[in-house]
Coordinates of N, CA and C in Angstrom, one line a residue:
X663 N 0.8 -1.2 0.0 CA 0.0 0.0 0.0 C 0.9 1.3 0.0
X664 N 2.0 1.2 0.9 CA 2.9 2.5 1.0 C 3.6 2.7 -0.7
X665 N 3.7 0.9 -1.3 CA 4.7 1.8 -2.4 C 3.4 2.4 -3.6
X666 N 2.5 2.4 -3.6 CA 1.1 2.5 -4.3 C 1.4 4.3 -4.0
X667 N 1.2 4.4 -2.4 CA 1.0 5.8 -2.3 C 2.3 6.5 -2.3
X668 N 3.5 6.0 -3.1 CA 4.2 6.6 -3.6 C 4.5 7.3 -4.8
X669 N 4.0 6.3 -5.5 CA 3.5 6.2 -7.0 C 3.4 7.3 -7.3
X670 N 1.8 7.2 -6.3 CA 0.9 8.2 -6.4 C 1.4 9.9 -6.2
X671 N 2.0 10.0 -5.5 CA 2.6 10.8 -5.4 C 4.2 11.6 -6.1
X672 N 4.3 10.5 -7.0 CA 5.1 10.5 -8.2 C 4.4 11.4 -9.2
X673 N 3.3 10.6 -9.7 CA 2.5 11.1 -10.7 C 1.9 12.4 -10.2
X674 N 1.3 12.8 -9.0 CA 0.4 14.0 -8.7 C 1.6 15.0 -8.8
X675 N 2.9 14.7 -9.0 CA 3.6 15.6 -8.5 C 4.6 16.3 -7.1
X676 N 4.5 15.6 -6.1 CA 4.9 15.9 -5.0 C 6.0 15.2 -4.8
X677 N 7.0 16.3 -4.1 CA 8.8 16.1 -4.0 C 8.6 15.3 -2.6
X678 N 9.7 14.9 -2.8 CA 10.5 14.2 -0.9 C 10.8 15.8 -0.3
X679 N 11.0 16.5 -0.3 CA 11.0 18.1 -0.2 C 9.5 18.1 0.8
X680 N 9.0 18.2 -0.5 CA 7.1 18.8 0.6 C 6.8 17.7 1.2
X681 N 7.3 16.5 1.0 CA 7.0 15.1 2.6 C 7.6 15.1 3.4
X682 N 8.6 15.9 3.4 CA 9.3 16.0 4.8 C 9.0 17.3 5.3
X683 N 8.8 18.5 4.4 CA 8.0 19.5 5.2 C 6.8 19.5 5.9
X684 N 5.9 18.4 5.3 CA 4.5 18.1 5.7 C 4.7 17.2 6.8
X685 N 5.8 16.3 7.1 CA 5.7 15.5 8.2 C 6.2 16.4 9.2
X686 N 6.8 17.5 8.5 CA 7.6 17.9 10.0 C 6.4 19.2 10.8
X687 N 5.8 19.3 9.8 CA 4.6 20.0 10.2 C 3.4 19.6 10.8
X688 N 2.9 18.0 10.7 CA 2.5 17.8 11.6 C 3.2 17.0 13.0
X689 N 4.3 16.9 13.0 CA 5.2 16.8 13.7 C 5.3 17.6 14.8
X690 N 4.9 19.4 14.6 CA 4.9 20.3 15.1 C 3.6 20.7 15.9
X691 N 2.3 20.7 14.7 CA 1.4 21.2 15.5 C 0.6 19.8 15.7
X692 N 1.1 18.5 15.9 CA 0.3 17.5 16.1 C 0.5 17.3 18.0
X693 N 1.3 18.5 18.4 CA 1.9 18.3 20.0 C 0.6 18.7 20.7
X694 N 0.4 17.9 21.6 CA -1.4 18.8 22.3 C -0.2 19.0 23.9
X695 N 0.9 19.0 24.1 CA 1.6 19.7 25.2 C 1.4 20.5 26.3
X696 N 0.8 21.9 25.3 CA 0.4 23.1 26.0 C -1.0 22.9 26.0
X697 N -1.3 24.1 26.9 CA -2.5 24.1 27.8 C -3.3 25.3 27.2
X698 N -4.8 24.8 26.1 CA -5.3 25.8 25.7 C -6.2 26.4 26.8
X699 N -6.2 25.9 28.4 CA -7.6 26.9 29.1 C -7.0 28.0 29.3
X700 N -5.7 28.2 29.2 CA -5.1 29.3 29.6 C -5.4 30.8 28.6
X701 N -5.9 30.4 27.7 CA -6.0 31.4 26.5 C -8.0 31.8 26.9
X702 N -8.7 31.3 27.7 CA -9.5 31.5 27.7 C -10.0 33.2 28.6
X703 N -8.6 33.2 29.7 CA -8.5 34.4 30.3 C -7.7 35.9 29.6
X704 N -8.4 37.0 29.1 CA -8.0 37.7 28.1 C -6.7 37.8 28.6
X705 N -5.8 38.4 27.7 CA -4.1 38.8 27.8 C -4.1 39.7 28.3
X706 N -4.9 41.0 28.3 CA -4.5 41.9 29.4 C -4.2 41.3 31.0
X707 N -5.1 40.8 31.5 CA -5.2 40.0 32.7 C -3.9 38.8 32.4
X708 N -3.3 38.7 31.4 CA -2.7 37.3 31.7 C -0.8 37.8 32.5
X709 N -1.3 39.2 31.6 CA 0.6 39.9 31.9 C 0.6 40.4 33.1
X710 N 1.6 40.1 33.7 CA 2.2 40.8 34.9 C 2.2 42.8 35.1
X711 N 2.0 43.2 35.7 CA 2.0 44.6 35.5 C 2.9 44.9 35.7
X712 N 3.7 46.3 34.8 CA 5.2 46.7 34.5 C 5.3 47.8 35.2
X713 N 4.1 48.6 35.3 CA 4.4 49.8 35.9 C 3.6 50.0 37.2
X714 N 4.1 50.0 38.1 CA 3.8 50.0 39.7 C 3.6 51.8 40.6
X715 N 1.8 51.6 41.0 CA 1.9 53.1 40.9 C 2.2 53.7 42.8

């Protein structure tokens, strides 16, 4: 099946170039690591305050 979807990818056009950029891309954003509840509290509130009155 993999050398099929090689082929295929022969013929459609697509380099070893854009399969290694596309694996490395989901590579990247396939990380669930970070913590999206944190984005739920707006960014003003998230920064530290710089200027102390």
């Amino acid at each position: 099946m993999e050398r099929i979807q090689k082929l295929f990818e022969l013929l459609a056009g697509i380099s070893a170039e854009e399969d290694a950029r596309l694996a490395r891309a989901k590579a990247i954003f396939a990380d669930n690591r970070w913590d999206a509840t944190a984005l739920n509290v707006p960014a003003c509130w998230r920064r530290r305050q710089r200027i102390s009155i």
